[in-house]
XYZ file of C-alpha atoms in Angstrom:
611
model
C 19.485 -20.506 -34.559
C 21.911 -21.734 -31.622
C 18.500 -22.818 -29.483
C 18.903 -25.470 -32.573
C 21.811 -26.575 -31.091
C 20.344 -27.833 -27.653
C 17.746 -28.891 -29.549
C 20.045 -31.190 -31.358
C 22.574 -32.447 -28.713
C 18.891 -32.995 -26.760
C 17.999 -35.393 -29.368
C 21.456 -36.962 -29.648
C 21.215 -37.521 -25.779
C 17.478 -39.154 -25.954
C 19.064 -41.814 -29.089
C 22.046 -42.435 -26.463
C 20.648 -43.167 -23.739
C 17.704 -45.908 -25.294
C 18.657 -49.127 -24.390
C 17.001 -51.695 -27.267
C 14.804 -54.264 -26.374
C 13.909 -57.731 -27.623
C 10.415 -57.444 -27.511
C 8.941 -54.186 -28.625
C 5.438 -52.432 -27.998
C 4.310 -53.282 -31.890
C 5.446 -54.899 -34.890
C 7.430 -53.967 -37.042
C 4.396 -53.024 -40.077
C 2.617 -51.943 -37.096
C 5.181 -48.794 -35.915
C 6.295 -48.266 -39.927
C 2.562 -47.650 -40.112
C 2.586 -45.390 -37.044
C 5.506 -43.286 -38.485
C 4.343 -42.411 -41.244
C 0.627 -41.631 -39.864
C 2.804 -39.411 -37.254
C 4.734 -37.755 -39.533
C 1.649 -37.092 -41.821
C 0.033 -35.610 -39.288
C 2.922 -33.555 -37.795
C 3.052 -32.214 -41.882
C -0.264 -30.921 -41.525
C -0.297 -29.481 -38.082
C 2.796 -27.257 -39.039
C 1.253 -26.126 -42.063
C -1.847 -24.934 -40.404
C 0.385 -23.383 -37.887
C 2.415 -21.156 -40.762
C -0.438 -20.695 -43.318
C -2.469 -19.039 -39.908
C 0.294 -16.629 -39.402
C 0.796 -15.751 -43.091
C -2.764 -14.229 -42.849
C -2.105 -12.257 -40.396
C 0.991 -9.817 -41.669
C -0.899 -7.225 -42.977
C -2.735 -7.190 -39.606
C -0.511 -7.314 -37.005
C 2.603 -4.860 -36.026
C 6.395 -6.352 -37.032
C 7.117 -6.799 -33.286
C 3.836 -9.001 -32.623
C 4.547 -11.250 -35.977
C 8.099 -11.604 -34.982
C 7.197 -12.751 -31.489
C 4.550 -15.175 -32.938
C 6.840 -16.477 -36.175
C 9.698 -17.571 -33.209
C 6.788 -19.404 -30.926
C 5.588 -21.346 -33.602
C 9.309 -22.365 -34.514
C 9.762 -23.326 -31.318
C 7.176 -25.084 -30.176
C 7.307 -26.885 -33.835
C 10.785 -27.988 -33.111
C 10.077 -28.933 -29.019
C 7.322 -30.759 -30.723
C 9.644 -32.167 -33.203
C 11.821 -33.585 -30.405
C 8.892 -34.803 -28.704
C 8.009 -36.842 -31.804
C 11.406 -38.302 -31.846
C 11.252 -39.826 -28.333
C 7.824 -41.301 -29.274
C 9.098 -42.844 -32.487
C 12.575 -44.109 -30.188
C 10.594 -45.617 -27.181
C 7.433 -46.179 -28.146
C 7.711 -47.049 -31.332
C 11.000 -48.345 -30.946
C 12.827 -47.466 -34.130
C 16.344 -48.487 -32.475
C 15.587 -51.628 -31.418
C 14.521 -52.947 -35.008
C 17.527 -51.368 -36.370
C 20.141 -53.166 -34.002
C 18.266 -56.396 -35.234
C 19.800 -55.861 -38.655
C 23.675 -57.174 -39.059
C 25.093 -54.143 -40.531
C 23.963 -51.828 -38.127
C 24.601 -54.218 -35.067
C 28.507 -53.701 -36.118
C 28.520 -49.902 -36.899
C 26.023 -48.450 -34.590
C 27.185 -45.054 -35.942
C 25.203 -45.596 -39.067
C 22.295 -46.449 -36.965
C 22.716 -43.818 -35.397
C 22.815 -41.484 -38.508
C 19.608 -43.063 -39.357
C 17.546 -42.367 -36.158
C 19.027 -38.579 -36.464
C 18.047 -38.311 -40.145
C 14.378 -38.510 -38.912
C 14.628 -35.550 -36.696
C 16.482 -33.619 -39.549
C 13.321 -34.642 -41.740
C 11.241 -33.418 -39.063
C 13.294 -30.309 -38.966
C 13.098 -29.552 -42.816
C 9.478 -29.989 -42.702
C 9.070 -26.657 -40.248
C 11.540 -25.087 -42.250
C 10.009 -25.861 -45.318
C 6.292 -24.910 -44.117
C 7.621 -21.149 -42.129
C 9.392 -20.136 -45.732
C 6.788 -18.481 -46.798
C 5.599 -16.781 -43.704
C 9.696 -16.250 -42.990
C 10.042 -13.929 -46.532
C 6.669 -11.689 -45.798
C 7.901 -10.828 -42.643
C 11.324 -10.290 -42.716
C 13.081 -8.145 -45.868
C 14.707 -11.059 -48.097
C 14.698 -13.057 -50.780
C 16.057 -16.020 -49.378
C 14.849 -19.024 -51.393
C 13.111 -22.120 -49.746
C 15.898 -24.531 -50.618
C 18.261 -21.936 -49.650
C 16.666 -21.258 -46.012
C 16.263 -25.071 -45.462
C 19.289 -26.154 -45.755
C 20.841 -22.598 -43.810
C 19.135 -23.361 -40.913
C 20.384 -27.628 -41.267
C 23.989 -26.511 -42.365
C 24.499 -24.063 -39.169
C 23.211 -26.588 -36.819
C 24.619 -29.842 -37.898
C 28.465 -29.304 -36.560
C 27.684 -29.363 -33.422
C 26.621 -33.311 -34.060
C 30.010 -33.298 -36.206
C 32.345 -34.455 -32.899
C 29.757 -37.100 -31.405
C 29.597 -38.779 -34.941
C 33.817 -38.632 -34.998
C 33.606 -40.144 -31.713
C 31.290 -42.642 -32.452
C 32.646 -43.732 -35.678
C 36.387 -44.055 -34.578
C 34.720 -46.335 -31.369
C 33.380 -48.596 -33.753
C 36.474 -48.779 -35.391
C 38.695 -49.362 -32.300
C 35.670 -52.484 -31.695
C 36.551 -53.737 -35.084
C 39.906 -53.786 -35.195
C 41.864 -57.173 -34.137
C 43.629 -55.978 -31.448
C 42.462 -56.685 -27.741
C 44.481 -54.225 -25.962
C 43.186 -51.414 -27.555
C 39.328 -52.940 -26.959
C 40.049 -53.824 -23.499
C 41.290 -50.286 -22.609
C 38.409 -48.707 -24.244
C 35.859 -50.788 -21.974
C 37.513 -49.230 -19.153
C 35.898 -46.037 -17.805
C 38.832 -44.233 -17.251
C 39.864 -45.322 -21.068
C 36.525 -43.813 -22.169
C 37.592 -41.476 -20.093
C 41.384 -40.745 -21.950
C 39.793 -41.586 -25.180
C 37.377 -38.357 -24.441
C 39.657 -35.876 -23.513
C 42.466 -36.679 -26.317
C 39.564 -36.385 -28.785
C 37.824 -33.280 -27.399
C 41.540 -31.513 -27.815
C 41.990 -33.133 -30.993
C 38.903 -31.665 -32.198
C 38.916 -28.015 -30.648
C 41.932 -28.105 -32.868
C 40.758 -29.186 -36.238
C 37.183 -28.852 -35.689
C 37.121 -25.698 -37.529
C 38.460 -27.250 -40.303
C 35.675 -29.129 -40.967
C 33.188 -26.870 -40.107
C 34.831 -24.491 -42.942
C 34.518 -27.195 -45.422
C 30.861 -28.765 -44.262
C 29.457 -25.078 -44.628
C 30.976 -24.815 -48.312
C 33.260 -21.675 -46.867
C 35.372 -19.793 -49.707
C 38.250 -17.966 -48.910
C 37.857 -14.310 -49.204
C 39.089 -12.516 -52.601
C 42.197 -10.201 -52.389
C 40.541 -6.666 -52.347
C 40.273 -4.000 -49.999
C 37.676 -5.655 -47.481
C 40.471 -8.439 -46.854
C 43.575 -5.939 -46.346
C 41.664 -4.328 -43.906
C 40.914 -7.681 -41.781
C 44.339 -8.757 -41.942
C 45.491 -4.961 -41.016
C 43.284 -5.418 -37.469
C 44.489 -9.093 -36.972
C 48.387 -7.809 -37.249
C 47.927 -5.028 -35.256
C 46.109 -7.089 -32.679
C 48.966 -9.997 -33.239
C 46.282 -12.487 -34.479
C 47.232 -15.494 -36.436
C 44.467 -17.522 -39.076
C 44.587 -19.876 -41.386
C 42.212 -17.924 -43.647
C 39.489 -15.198 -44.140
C 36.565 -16.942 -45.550
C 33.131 -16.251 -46.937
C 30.348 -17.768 -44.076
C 27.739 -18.211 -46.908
C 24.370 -18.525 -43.860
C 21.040 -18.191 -45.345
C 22.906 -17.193 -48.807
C 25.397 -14.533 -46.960
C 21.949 -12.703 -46.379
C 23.070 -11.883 -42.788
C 25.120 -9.180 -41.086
C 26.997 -11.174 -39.156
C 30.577 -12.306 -38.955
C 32.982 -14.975 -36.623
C 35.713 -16.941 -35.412
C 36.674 -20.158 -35.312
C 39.682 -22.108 -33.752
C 41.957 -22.126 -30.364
C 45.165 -22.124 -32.766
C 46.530 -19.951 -35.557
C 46.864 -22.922 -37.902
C 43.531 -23.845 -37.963
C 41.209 -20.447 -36.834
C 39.580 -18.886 -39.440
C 37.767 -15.657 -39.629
C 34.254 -16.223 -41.544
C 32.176 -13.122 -42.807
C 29.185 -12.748 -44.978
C 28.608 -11.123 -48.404
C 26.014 -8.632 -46.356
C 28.459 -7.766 -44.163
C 30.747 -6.262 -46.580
C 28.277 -4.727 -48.580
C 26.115 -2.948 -45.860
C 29.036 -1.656 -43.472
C 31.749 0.980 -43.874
C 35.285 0.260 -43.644
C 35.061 1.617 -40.051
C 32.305 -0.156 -39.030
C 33.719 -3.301 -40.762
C 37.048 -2.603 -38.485
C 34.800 -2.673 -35.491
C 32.946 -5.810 -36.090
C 36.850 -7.534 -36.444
C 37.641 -6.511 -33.264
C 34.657 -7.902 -31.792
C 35.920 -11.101 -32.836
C 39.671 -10.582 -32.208
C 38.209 -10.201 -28.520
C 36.723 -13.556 -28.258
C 40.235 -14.832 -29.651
C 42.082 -12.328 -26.903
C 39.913 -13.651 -23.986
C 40.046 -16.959 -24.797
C 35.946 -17.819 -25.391
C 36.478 -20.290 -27.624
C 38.878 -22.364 -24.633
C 36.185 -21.281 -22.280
C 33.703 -23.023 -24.199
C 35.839 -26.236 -24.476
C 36.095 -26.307 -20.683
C 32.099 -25.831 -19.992
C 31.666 -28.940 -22.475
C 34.000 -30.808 -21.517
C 32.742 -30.093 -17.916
C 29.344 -31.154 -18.337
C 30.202 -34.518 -19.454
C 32.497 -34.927 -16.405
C 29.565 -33.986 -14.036
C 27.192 -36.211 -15.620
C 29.612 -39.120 -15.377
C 30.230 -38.105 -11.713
C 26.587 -37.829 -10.559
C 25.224 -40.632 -12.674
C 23.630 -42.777 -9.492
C 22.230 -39.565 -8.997
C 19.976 -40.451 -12.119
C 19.024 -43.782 -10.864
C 18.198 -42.800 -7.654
C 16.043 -40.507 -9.070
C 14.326 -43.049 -11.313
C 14.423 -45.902 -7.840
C 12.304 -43.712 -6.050
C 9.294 -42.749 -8.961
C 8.026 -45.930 -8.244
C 4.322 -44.600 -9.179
C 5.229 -43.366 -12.946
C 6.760 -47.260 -12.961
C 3.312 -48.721 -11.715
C 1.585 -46.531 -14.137
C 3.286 -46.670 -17.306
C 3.950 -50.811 -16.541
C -0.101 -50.590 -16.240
C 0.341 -49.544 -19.889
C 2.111 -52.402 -21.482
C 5.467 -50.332 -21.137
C 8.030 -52.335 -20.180
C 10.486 -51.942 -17.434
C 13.932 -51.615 -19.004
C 11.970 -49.032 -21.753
C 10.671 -47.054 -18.670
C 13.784 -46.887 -17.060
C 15.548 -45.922 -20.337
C 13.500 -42.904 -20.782
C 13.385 -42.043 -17.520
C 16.879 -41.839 -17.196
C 16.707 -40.103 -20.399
C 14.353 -37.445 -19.195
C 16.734 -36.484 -15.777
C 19.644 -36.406 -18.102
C 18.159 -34.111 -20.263
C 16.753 -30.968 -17.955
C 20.188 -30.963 -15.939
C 21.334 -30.410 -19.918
C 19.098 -27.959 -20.651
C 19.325 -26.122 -17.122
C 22.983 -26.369 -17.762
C 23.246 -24.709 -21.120
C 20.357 -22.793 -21.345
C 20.800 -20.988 -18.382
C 24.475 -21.562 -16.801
C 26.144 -21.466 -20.337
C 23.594 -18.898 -21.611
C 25.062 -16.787 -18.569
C 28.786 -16.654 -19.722
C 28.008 -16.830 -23.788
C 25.799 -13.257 -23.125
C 28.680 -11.783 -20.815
C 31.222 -12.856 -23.186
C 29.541 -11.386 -26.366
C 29.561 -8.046 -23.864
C 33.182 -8.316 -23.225
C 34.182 -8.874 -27.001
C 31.923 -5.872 -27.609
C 33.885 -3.486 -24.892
C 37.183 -5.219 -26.466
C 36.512 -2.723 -28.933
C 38.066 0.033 -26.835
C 41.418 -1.509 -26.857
C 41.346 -1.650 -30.683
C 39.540 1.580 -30.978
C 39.020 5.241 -29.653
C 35.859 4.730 -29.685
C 32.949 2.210 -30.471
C 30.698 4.241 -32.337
C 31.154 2.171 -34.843
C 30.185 -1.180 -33.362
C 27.207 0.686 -32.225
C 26.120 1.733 -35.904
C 26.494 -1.820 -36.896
C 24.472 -2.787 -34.295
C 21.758 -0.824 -35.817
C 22.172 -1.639 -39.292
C 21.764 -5.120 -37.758
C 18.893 -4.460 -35.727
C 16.976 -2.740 -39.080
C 18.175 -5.554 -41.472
C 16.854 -8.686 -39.561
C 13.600 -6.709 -39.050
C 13.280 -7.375 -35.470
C 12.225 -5.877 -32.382
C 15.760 -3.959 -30.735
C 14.576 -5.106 -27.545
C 14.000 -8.806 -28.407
C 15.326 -11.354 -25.274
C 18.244 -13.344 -26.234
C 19.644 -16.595 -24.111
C 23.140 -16.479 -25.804
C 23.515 -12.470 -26.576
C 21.955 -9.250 -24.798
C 19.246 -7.880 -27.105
C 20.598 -5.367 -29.510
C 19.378 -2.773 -27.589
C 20.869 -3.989 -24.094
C 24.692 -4.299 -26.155
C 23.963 -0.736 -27.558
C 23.237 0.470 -24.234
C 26.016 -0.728 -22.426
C 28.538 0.583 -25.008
C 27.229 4.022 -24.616
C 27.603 3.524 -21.069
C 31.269 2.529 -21.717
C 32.068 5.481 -23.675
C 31.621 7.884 -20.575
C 32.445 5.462 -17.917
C 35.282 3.068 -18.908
C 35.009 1.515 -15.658
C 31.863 -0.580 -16.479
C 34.700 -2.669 -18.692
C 36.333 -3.561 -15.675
C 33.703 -4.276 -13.426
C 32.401 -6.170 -16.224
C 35.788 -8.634 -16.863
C 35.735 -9.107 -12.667
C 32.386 -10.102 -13.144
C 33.243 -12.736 -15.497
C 36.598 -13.724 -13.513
C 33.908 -14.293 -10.717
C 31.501 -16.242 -12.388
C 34.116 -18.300 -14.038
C 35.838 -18.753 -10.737
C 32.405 -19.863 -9.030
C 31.893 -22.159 -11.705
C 35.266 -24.062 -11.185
C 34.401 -24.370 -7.139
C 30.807 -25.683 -8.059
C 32.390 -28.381 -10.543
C 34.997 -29.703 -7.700
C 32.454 -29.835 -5.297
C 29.529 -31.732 -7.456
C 32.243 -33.291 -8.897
C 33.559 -34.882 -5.399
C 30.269 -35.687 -4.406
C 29.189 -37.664 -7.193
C 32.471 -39.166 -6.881
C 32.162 -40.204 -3.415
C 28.504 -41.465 -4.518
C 29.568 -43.308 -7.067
C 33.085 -44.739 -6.403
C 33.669 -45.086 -2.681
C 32.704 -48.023 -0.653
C 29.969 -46.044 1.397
C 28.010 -44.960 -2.015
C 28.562 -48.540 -3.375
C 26.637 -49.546 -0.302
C 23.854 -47.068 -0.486
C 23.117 -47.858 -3.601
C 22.958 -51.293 -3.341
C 20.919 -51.173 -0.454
C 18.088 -48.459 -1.994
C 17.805 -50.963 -5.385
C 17.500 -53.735 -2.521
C 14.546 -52.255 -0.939
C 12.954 -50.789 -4.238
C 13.210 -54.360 -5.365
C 11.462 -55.727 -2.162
C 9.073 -53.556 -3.022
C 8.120 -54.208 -6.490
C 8.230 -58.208 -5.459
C 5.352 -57.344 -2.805
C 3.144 -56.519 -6.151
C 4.487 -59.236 -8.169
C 6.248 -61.544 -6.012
C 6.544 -63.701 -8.837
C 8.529 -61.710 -11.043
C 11.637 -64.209 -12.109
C 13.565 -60.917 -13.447
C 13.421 -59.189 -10.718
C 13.896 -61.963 -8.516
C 17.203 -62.412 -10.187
C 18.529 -59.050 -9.879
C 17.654 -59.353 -6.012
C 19.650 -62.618 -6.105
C 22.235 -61.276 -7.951
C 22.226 -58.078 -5.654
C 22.121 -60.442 -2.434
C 25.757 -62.542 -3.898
C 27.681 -58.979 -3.537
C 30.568 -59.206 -0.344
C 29.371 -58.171 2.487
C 30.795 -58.529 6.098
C 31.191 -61.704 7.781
C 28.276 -61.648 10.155
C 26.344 -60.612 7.384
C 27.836 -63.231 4.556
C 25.400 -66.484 5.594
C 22.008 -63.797 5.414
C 23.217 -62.501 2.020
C 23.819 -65.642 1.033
C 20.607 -67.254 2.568
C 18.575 -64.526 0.639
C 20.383 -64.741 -2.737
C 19.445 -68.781 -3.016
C 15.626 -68.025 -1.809
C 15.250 -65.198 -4.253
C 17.017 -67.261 -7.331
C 15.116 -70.345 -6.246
C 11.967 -68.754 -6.180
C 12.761 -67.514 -9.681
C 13.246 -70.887 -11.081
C 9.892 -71.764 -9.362
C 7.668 -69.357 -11.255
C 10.586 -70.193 -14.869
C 12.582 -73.095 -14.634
C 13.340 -72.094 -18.365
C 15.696 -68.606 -17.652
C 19.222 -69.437 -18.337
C 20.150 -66.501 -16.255
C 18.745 -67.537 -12.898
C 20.490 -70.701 -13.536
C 23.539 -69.361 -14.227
C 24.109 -66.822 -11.484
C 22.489 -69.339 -8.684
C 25.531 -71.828 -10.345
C 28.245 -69.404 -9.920
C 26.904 -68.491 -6.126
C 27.464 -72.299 -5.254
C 30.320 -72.487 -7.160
C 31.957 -69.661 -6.229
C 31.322 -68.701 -2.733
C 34.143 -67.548 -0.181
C 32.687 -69.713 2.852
C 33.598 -73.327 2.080
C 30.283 -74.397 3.875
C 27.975 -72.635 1.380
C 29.438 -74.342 -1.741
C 27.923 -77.006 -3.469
C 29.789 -78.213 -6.000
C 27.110 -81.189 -7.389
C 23.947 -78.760 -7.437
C 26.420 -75.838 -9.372
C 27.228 -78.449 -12.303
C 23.622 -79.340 -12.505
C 22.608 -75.701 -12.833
C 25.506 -74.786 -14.832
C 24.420 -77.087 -17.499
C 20.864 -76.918 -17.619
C 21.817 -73.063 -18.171
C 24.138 -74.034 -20.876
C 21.629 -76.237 -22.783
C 19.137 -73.099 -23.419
C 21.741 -70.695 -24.277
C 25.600 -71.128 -24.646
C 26.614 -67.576 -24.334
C 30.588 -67.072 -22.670
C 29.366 -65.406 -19.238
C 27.398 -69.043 -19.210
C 29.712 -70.795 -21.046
C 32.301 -69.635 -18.000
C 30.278 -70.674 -15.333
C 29.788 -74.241 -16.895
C 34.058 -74.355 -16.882
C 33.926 -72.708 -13.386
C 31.415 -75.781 -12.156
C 33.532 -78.497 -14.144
C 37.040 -77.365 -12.520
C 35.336 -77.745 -9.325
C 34.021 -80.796 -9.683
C 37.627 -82.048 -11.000
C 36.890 -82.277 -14.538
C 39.472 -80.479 -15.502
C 39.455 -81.678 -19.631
C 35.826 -80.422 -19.439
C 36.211 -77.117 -17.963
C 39.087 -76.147 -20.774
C 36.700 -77.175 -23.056
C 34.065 -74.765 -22.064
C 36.447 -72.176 -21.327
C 37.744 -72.525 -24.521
C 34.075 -72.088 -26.598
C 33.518 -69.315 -24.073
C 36.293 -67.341 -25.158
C 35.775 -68.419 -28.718
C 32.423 -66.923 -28.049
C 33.146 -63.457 -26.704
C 32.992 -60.220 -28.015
C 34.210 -58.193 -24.887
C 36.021 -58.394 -21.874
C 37.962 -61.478 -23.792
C 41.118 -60.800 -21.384
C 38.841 -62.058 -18.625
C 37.952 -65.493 -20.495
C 41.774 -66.135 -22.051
C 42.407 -65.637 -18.513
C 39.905 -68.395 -17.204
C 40.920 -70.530 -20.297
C 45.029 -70.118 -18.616
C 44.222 -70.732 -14.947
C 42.205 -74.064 -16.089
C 45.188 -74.987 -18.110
C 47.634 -74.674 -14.844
């Protein structure tokens, strides 16, 4: 069930990081059409998959049909995921939902949308393994029931991205242009991020308790023994509650929350009824020792981490995707265009540093810190014979293999193990909490030090410069194909305008006017080659490379195919120049009139015309 959880934020990251196009790879009847013969066929395959296995049970040992049962789920949901990026790029789902007004203003319900088809996709494995689910493992969960179980427990974790999201669309909606102007800031994104992250570590739970349908737990014996462990151990909760999973079918129990007022303590109806009050104690401790070892802050940090190294090493992406120049040539070949290429791309890097991160570096400390709540026990307890019998019970109820590999907890057998270790040698608890203080210490190093260097890549003058100057020669490169691309002619001209030294300045600026003219030559139509070849003569440092007479007559041949502000600015920029001052408020003024961001820039441009 948590593997659903990458599998989700995966899919969250592959919507985010799609840049819509204007002109897509079908129509739109054409990719509706594709959908739905996709989904059809994905239906059918994962039926096949399921109704193979279910003839199979009375064939094959427990261990073998659990081992198969999980590698169809998985590969159903990879699949799944797979199916998602197809219908994103290539069909290009996104792009014909920005097109629509509503959605253009609140991309969070666009984005609800796109993840409502994975969801769908989802349901339909969980809807086809049912069957095969309830003949090999004891239960009687229902289909509706284990559906929406296995959507319920892995939806939260899309519960803070859609909070995000939503209040972002708000702060772009609301009148005031403070507030949006801070927010287009990184290091406002950046503020906004980590106010909401605490915000929600704090009443996350909250929600969680409510989205899952929690009820509190009854006043009986079961509950005055929980709240007798949680005094003793001095831990405050808002409330014991009823974790109703797959109908409260599992053994299982947790805890949620960094503070008092808002951590609750969810168990399930199995839990009460299969365990003894001892055993029951045991299982509470467990959890008080995630609480006592702070897990739950832990967790917050490694999150909150990983977006801070991806924001850090982000050129890293890009010049990744500079330099796989053939997958450009041969997906191009395809009909695929650039910016989709690069979107997916981009996508794709993102993704395996996610997965290598929490699969495997996050995987590490969630397993070690299940074994550290589990030798909490000792504190709480004389021994943890009890935790050990539950363990059993646990292993026998689920019908699974003891042994059975598990990225975020030891197998049941490797947590057994250990404890009976611990009961002769209490030392392995130590070793094992300076093995975590270790790890976590290691951890903190490797951020600061990825963290500096994506920095320094990103942010200082001397990564500025390499960057600029690898997207220089990968753009040489692509024009010795094409060398009549006007796009990427532009972005060369537009790359060529950046400051550089003096000795350099007249070459730069030599090169920027050949590539931009050259892009007019092969589309004297693009209002963006005529724009940013305006603002070059209009704008540059050395006197002797302006040209006042050919900016305006750029400037307003740009303006008559599109009167957007960035070209409504340059057109003011070219009349103030040329002395027309009446002229150039006027076009400042539309251009601001006509902005949706950055509008402190343009009121700006609009005042300095005015002096």
């Amino acid at each position: 069930m948590f593997g659903n959880f990458i599998h989700f934020i995966v899919v969250l990251l592959i919507y985010a990081t799609y840049q819509p196009v204007e002109e897509t790879n079908f129509s739109l009847v054409e990719s509706l059409f594709l959908f739905v013969c996709l989904a059809i066929l994905f239906a059918g395959q994962t039926w096949v998959s399921f109704h193979n296995l279910e003839k199979r049970v009375h064939q094959d040992r427990l261990s073998r049909l659990d081992h198969r049962f999980s590698a169809i789920v998985l590969r159903q949901s990879v699949l799944a995921i797979g199916l998602f990026a197809v219908d994103i790029y290539g069909l290009n789902i996104t792009s014909f939902l920005s097109a629509l007004p509503f959605f253009s203003m609140v991309p969070t319900l666009q984005a609800l949308c796109c993840l409502g088809i994975y969801i769908g996709y989802l349901s339909i494995i969980w809807s086809c393994a049912h069957t095969a689910y309830r003949q090999i493992y004891p239960t009687r969960i229902s289909r509706a029931s284990y559906v929406g179980s296995n959507i319920t427990f892995s939806v939260p974790v899309l519960i803070p991205w859609l909070v995000l999201s939503a209040l972002a669309d708000l702060i772009q909606l609301l009148p005031f242009e403070f507030t949006r102007h801070l927010f287009s800031t990184t290091w406002g994104q950046v503020s906004y991020f980590l106010i909401f992250m605490v915000v929600i570590a704090l009443v996350g739970p909250t929600l969680i308790q409510i989205f899952w349908r929690c009820k509190p737990l009854e006043n009986n014996s079961y509950r005055e023994l929980i709240e007798a462990r949680c005094r003793k151990a001095g831990i405050t909760y808002n409330d014991i509650v009823y974790w109703p999973i797959f109908g409260g079918s599992m053994i299982t129990a947790g805890v949620m929350g960094l503070v008092g007022k808002f951590r609750y303590i969810l168990v399930t109806k199995s839990l009460l009824r299969y365990l003894s009050s001892e055993e029951l104690d045991a299982v509470i401790a467990h959890e008080i020792g995630h609480v006592k070892k702070h897990h739950l802050l832990f967790y917050l940090m490694f999150f909150t981490g990983f977006m801070f190294l991806s924001l850090a090493t982000q050129n890293v992406f890009l010049y990744a995707i500079l330099y796989t120049q053939p997958i450009y040539r041969l997906l191009t070949g395809f009909g695929v265009s650039a910016a989709t290429i690069t979107s997916a791309l981009d996508a794709l890097l993102f993704i395996l540093i996610f997965i290598v991160y929490f699969r495997y570096l996050f995987g590490f400390f969630m397993r070690n810190f299940e074994r550290q709540a589990d030798a909490y026990v000792y504190t709480q307890l004389d021994s943890a014979g009890p935790l050990v019998s539950t363990l059993k019970k646990i292993g026998l109820a689920s019908g699974q293999p003891m042994d059975k590999p598990n990225w975020h907890h030891f197998s049941i057998g490797e947590r057994i193990r250990f404890l009976e270790t611990c009961e002769t040698d209490r030392s392995r608890i130590s070793r094992h909490d300076r093995k975590i203080k270790t790890g976590i210490a290691a951890y903190i190093l490797g951020f600061f030090l990825i963290g500096s260097f994506g920095y320094q890549l990103q942010y200082s003058e001397g990564g500025k410069t390499f960057y600029r100057e690898t997207l220089i020669r990968y753009i040489e490169s692509q024009l010795k194909e094409d060398p009549s691309n006007p796009a990427v002619l532009k972005v060369l001209g537009l790359l060529y305008t950046e400051k550089g030294d003096q000795a350099q300045a007249k070459k730069e600026f030599d090169q920027a006017v050949t590539a931009y003219e050259q892009s007019l030559r092969y589309d004297m139509h693009n209002p963006y080659a005529l724009n940013n070849l305006a603002w070059l003569y209009a704008t540059s440092e050395a006197e002797k490379f302006r040209n006042p007479q050919r900016a305006l007559s750029l400037a307003l041949a740009a303006a008559r195919l599109e009167r957007s502000a960035q070209i409504l600015d340059t057109l003011a920029e070219c009349y103030y120049i040329n002395g027309d001052k009446e002229a150039a408020i006027s076009a400042a003024t539309e251009a601001l009139r006509s902005a949706t961001e950055n509008r402190n820039y343009f009121q700006d441009q609009l005042e300095r015309f005015k002096r």
